Coordinates of C-alpha atoms and ligand atoms in Angstrom, one line a residue:
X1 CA 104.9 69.5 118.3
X2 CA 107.7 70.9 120.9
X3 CA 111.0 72.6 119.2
X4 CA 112.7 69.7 120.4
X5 CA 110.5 66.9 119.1
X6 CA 111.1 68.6 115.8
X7 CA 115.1 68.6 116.6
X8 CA 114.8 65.3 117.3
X9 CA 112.9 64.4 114.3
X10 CA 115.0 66.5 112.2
X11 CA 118.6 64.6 113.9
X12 CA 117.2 61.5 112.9
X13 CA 116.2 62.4 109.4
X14 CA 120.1 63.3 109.2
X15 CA 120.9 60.3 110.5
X16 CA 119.1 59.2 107.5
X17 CA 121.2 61.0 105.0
X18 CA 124.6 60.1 106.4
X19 CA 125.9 57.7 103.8
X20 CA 126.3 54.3 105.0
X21 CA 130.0 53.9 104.4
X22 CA 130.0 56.4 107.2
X23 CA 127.4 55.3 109.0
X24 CA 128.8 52.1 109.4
X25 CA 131.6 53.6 110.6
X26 CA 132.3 54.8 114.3
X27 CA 130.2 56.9 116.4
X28 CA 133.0 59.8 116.5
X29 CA 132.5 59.9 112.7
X30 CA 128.9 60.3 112.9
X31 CA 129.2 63.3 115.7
X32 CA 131.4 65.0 113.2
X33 CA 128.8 64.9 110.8
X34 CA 126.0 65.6 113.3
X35 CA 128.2 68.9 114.4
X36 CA 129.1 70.0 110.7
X37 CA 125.3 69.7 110.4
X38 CA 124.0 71.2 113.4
X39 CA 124.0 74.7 111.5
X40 CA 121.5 73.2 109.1
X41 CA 119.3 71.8 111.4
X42 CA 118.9 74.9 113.2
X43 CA 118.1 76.4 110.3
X44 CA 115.9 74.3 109.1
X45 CA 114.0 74.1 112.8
X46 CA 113.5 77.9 112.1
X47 CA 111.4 77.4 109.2
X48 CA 109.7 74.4 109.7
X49 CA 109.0 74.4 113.2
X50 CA 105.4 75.5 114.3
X51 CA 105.9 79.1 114.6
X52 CA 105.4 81.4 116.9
X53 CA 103.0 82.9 114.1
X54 CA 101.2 79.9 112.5
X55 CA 99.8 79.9 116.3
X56 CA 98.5 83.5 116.3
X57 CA 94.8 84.5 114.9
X58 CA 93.5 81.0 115.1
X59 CA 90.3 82.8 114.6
X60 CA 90.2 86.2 112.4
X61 CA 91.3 89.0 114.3
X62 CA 88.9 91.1 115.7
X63 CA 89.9 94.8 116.6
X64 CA 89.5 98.3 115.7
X65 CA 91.7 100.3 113.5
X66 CA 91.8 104.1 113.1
X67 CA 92.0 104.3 109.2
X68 CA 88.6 104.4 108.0
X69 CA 87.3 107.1 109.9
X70 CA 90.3 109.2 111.3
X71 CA 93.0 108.7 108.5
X72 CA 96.3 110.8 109.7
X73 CA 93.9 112.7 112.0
X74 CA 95.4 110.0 115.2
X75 CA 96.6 111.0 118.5
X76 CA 96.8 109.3 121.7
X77 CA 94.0 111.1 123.6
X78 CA 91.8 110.0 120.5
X79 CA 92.8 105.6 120.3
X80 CA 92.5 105.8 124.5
X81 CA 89.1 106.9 124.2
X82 CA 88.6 104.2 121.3
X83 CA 89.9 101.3 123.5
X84 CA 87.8 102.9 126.6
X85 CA 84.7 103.1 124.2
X86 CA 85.6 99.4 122.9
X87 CA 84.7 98.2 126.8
X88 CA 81.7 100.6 127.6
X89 CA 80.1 100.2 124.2
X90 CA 79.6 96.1 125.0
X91 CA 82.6 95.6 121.5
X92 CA 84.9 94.1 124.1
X93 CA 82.5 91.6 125.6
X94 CA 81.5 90.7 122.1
X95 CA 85.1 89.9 121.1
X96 CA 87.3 92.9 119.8
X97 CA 90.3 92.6 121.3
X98 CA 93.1 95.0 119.1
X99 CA 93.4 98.6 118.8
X100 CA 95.2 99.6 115.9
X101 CA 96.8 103.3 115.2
X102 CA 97.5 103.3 111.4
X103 CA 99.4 105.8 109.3
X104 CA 100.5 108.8 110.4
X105 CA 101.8 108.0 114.1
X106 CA 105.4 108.4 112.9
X107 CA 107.3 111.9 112.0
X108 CA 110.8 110.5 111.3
X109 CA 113.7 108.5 112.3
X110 CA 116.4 109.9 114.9
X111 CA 120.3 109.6 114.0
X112 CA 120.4 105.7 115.2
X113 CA 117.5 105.3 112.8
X114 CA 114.8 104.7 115.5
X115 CA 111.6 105.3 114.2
X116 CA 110.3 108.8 116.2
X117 CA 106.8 109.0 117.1
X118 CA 104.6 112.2 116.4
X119 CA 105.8 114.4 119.8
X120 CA 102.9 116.8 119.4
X121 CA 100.4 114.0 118.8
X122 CA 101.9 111.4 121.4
X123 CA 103.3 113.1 124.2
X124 CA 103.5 110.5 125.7
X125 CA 104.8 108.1 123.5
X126 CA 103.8 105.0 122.2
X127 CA 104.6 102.5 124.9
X128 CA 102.5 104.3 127.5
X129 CA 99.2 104.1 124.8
X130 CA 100.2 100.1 124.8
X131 CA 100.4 99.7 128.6
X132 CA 97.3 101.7 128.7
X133 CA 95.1 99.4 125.9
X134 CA 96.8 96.1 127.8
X135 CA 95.3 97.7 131.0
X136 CA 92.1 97.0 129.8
X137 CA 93.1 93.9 128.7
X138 CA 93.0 94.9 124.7
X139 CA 95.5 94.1 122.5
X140 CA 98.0 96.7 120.8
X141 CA 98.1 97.4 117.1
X142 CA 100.3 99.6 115.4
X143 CA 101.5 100.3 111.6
X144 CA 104.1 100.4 108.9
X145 CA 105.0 99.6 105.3
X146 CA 107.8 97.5 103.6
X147 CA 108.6 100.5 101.2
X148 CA 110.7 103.7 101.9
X149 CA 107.7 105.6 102.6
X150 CA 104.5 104.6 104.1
X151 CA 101.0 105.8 102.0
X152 CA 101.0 108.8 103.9
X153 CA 104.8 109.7 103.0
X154 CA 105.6 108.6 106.9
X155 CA 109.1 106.8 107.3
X156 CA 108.5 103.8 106.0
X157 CA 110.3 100.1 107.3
X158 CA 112.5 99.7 104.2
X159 CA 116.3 98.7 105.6
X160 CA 115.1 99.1 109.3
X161 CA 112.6 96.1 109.5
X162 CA 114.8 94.0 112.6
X163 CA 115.2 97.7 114.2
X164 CA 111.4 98.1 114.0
X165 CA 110.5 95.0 115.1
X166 CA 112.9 95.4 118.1
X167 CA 111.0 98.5 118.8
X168 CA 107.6 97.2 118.5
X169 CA 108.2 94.5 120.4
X170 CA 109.8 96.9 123.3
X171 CA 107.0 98.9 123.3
X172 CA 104.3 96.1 123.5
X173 CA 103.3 95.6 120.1
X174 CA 100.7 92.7 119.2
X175 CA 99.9 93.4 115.8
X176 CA 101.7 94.8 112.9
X177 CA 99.9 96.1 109.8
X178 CA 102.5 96.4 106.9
X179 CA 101.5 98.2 104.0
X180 CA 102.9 98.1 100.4
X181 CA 103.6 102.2 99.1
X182 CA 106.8 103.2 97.5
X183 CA 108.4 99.8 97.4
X184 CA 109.5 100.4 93.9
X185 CA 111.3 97.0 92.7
X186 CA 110.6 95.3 96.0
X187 CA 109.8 91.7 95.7
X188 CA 106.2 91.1 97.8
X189 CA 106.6 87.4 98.9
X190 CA 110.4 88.5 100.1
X191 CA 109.8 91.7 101.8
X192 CA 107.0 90.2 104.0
X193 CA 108.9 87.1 104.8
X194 CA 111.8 89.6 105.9
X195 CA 109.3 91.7 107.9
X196 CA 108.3 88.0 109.4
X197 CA 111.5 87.1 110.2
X198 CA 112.6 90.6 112.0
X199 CA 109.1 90.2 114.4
X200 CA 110.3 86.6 114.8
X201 CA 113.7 87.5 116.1
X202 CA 112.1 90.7 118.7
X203 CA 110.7 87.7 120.1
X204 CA 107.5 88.7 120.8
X205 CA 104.4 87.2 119.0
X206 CA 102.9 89.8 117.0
X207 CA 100.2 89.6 114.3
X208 CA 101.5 90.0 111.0
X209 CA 98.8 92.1 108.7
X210 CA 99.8 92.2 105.2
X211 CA 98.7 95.0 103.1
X212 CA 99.6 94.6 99.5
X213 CA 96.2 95.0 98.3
X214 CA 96.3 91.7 96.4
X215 CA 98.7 92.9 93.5
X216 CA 100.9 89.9 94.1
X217 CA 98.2 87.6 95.4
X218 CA 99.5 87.3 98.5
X219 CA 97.1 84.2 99.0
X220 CA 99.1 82.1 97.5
X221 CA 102.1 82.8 99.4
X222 CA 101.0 84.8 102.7
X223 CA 100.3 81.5 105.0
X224 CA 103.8 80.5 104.1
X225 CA 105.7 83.7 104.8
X226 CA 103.9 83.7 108.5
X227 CA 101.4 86.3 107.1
X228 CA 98.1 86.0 109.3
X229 CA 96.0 88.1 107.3
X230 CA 96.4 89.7 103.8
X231 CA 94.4 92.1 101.8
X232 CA 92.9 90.4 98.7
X233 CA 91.9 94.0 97.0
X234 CA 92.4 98.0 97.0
X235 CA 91.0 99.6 99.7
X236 CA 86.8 99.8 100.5
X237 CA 85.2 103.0 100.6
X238 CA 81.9 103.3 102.8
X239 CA 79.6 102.5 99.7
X240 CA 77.7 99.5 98.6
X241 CA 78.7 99.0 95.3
X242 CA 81.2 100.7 92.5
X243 CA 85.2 100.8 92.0
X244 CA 86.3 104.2 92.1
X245 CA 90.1 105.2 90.3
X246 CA 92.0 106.9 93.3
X247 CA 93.9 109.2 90.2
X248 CA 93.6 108.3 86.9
X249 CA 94.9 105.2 85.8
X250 CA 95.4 103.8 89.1
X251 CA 92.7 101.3 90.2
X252 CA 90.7 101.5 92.6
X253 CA 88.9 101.6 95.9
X254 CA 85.6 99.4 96.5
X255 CA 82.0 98.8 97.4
X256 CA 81.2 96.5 99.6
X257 CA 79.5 94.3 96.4
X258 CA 82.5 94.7 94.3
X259 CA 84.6 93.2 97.3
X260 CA 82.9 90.1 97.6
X261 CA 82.7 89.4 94.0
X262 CA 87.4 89.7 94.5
X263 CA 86.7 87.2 97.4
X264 CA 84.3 84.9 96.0
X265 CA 86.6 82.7 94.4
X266 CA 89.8 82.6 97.2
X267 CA 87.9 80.5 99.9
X268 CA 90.3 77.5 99.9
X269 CA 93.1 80.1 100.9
X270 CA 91.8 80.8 104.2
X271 CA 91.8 79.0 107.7
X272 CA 93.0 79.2 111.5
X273 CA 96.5 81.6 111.4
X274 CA 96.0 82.8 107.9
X275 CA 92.8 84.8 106.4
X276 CA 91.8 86.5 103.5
X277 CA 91.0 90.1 104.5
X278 CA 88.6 92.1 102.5
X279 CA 89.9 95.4 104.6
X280 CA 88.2 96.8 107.3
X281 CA 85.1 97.8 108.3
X282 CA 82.6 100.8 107.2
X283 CA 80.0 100.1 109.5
X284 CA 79.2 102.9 111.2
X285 CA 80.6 105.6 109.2
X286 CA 77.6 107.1 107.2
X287 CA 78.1 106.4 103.6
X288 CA 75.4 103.3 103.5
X289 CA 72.1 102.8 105.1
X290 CA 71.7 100.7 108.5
X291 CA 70.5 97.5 105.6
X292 CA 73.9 97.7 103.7
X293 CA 75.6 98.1 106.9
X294 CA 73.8 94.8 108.2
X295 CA 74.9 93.1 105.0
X296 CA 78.6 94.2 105.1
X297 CA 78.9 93.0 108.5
X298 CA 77.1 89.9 107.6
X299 CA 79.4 89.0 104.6
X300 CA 82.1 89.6 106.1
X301 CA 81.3 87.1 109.1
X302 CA 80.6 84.4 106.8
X303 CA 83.6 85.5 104.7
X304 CA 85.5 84.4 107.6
X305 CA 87.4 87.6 107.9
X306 CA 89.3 89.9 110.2
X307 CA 86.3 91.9 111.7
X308 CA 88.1 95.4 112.1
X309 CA 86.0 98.1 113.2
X310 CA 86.6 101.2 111.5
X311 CA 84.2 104.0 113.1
X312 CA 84.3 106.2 116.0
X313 CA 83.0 104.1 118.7
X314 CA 82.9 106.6 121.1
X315 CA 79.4 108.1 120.3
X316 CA 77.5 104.8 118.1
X317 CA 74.1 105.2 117.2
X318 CA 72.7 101.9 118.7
X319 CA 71.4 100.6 115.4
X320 CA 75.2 100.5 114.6
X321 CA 76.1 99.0 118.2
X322 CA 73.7 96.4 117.7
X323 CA 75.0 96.0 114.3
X324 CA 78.8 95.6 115.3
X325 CA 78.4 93.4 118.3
X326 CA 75.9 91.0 117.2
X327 CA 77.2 87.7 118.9
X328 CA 75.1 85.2 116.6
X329 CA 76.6 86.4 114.2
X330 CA 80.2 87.0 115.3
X331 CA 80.1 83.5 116.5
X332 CA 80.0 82.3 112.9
X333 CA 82.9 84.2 111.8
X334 CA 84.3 83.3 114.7
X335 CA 84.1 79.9 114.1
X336 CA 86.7 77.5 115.1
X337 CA 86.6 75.4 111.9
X338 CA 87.9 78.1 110.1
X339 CA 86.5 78.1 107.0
X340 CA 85.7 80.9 104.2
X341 CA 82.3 80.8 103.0
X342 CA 81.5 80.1 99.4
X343 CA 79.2 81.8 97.0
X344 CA 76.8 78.8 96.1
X345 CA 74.0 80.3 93.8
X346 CA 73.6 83.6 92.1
X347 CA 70.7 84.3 89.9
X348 CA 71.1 88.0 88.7
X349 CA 70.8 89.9 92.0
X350 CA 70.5 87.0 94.0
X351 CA 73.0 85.3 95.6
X352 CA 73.6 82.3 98.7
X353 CA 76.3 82.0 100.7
X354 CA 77.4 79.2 102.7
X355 CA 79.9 78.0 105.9
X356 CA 80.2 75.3 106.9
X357 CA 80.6 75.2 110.8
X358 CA 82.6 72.9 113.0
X359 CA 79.1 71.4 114.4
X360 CA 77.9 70.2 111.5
X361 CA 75.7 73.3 111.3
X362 CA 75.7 75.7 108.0
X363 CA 75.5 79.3 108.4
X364 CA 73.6 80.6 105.3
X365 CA 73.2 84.5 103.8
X366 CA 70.5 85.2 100.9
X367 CA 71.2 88.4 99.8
X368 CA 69.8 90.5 97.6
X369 CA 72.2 93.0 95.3
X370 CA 68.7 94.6 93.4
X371 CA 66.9 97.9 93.8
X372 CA 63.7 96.1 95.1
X373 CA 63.0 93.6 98.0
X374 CA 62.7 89.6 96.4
X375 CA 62.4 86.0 97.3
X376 CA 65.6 84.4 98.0
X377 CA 65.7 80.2 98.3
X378 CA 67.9 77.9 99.5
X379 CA 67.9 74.6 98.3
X380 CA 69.6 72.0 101.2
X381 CA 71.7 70.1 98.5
X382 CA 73.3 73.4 97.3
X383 CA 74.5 73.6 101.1
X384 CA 75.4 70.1 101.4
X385 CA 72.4 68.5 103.0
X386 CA 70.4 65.9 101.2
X387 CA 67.2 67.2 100.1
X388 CA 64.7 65.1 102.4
X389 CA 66.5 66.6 105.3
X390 CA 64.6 68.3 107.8
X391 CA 66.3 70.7 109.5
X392 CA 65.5 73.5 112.2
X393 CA 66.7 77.7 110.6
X394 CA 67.7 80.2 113.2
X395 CA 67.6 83.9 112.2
X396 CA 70.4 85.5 113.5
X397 CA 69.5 89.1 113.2
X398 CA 66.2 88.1 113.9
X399 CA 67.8 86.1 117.2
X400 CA 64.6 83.9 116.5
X401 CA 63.7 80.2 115.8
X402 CA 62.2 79.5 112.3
X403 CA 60.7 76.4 112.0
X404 CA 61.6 73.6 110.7
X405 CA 61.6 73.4 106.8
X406 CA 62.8 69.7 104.5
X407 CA 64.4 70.5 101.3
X408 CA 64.8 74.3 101.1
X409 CA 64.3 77.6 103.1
X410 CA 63.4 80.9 101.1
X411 CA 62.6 84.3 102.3
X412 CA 61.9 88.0 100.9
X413 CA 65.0 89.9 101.1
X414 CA 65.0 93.9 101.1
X415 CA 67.1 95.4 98.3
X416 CA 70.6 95.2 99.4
X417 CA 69.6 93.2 102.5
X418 CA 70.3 90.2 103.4
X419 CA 68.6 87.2 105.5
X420 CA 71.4 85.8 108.0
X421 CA 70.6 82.1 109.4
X422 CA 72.1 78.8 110.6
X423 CA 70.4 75.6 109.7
X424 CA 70.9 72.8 112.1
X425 CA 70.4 69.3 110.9
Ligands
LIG1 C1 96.7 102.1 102.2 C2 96.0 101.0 103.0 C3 95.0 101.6 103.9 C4 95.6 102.6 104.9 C5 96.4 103.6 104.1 C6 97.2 104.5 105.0 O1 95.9 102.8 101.3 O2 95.5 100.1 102.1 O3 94.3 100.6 104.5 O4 96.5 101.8 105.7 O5 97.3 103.1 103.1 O6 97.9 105.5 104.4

């Protein structure tokens, strides 16, 4: 719906709750009202109109982001050779679209409070590394945190959020990852709505990313703040299973197993504008074999989340190309319906997973979690199809037609493997 069909919606409705003494009365009464009003519906067309950011990542974001492999080691020589590898290396064509510095891009503030990028590391400064992604026709990403500080002790946005957004929005900005360190007594729901609000007002849309790690389970409020992503856990580390205490006493970073079980249950949270993100991608950077790394990737498609590279794509072993821009599979996190997939069976180290798809199709993963291959079954009623239902199984790593198969559809799955198909009725 247009702002104005709202405003005029929203006149009527106080129309509505003009009392009828007045009401009755003349017109000139009733503008009087209207105008004392008009404050109120302006406000209230701020929040409840479709916003700019309920209409961004209709489909979960899909990007690269420097974290993961780089940490503070980021400069601009190093993300323009990231967002010319994204187009050589074929991640482009299969969908990436945002290039995201993360910590560590910022030295200070100057004495207006403008946040000062890293001279040494940015010579050029940040608007430039923008202009050169959107040459490409990429998408810019860029970093903060609602604290003082960010994780990396970098100026943080705490007290300079509408400044910030200002900025990011001057200097091209598309996508804002906001992380959660040194926010002492902050409230979570409030400081992301504020953060919202600031990007809002720039007047650019930007992609809000919140990283709170899950502590506040931002799933229940993160749609309605105009959050388009949020992290449901601590961050993953490039191994398959295992929390691991940063320090300790202070829980925890994850294996790719131990995410999935977090995500399992928040399926109903997620949809077109607003995903649950189970952080960003290892693939690619050497702690698992090329089998896990197929399985991450494959989880995280039917998971329905933000598919964030997080390797150096400038010199990909092919196995991990062919990994990272497999368009079957893409297209079924990618789908337009929007939905999470669900864990529908486990039996030990065996486990389904479903999604439903906007055609009618279901995409389905057996994995296997055990130290030896197994068979792994799907029974049709535990995806929703009745059980004399024959219908045709695609493998999607396999890019190859199975057959058709009535009732269920089982197949040996390597240890920490998984078998990726759709199954068309
Ligand atoms: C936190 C986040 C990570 C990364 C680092 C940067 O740990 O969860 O994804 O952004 O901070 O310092």
């Amino acid at each position: 719906m247009t702002i104005l069909g709202d405003l005029a919606i929203q006149r009527q409705a106080l129309l509505r709750l003009i009392p009828r003494e007045l009401s009755e009365n003349t017109m000139s009464t009733k503008r009087v009202v209207l105008v004392m009003l008009a404050p109120l519906v302006f406000t209230a067309s701020l929040v409840a109109q479709d916003t700019v950011s309920a209409k961004l990542a209709l489909t979960p974001p899909m990007g690269w982001n420097s974290w993961n492999k780089f940490a503070c080691n980021v400069s601009e020589d190093m993300i323009r050779e990231m967002a010319d590898a994204m187009v050589k290396s074929g991640m482009k064509d299969a969908g990436y679209q945002y290039v995201v510095i993360d910590d560590c891009w910022q030295v200070s503030r100057d004495e207006n409070g403008n946040i000062v990028a890293d001279p040494q590391r940015f010579p050029s400064g940040i608007k430039a590394l923008a202009d050169y992604i959107h040459s490409l026709d990429l998408k810019f990403g860029i970093y903060s945190d609602a604290g003082s500080k960010t994780c990396a002790g970098r100026p943080g946005g705490l007290g300079h959020e509408y400044q910030d957004a200002l900025q990011y929005a001057a200097w091209g900005v598309d996508y804002l990852k906001y992380d959660w360190c040194n926010t002492t007594t902050q409230h979570a729901e409030a400081s992301y709505a504020n953060i919202r609000a600031a990007l809002d007002a720039a007047g650019r849309p930007i992609v809000l990313s919140i990283c709170e790690w899950g502590k506040a389970q931002p799933w229940l409020w993160g749609k309605e703040v105009g959050g388009n992503l949020w992290r449901t856990t601590g961050d993953i580390q490039d191994r398959w299973s295992g929390k691991k205490e940063w320090k300790p006493g202070d829980c925890c970073s994850y294996g790719v197993v131990d995410i999935i079980d977090a995500e399992a249950e928040l399926y109903s949270y997620a949809g077109p504008g607003h995903w649950n993100d189970p952080d960003m991608l290892e693939v690619g950077n050497g702690g698992m074999t090329d089998v896990e790394y197929r399985s991450h990737f494959s989880l995280w498609a039917i998971l329905a989340a933000p598919l964030i590279a997080g390797n150096d794509l400038r010199n990909m072993r092919p196995e991990i190309r062919d990994i990272l821009t497999n368009k079957e599979v893409i297209a079924i996190n990618q789908d337009p319906l929007g939905m999470q997939g669900r864990r529908v069976s486990k039996s030990g180290d065996r486990e389904v997973w479903v999604k439903q798809l906007k055609d009618g199709r279901r995409a389905v993963i057996l994995l296997n979690r055990g130290p030896s291959e197994q068979n792994v079954v799907v029974n049709w009623e535990e995806i929703g199809n009745p059980d004399h239902l024959s219908a045709a199984v695609r493998d999607l790593w396999q890019h190859k037609e199975l057959g058709k198969f009535t009732a269920k559809f089982g197949a040996t799955v390597p240890s920490h493997g998984v078998v990726m198909v759709t199954v068309t009725p």
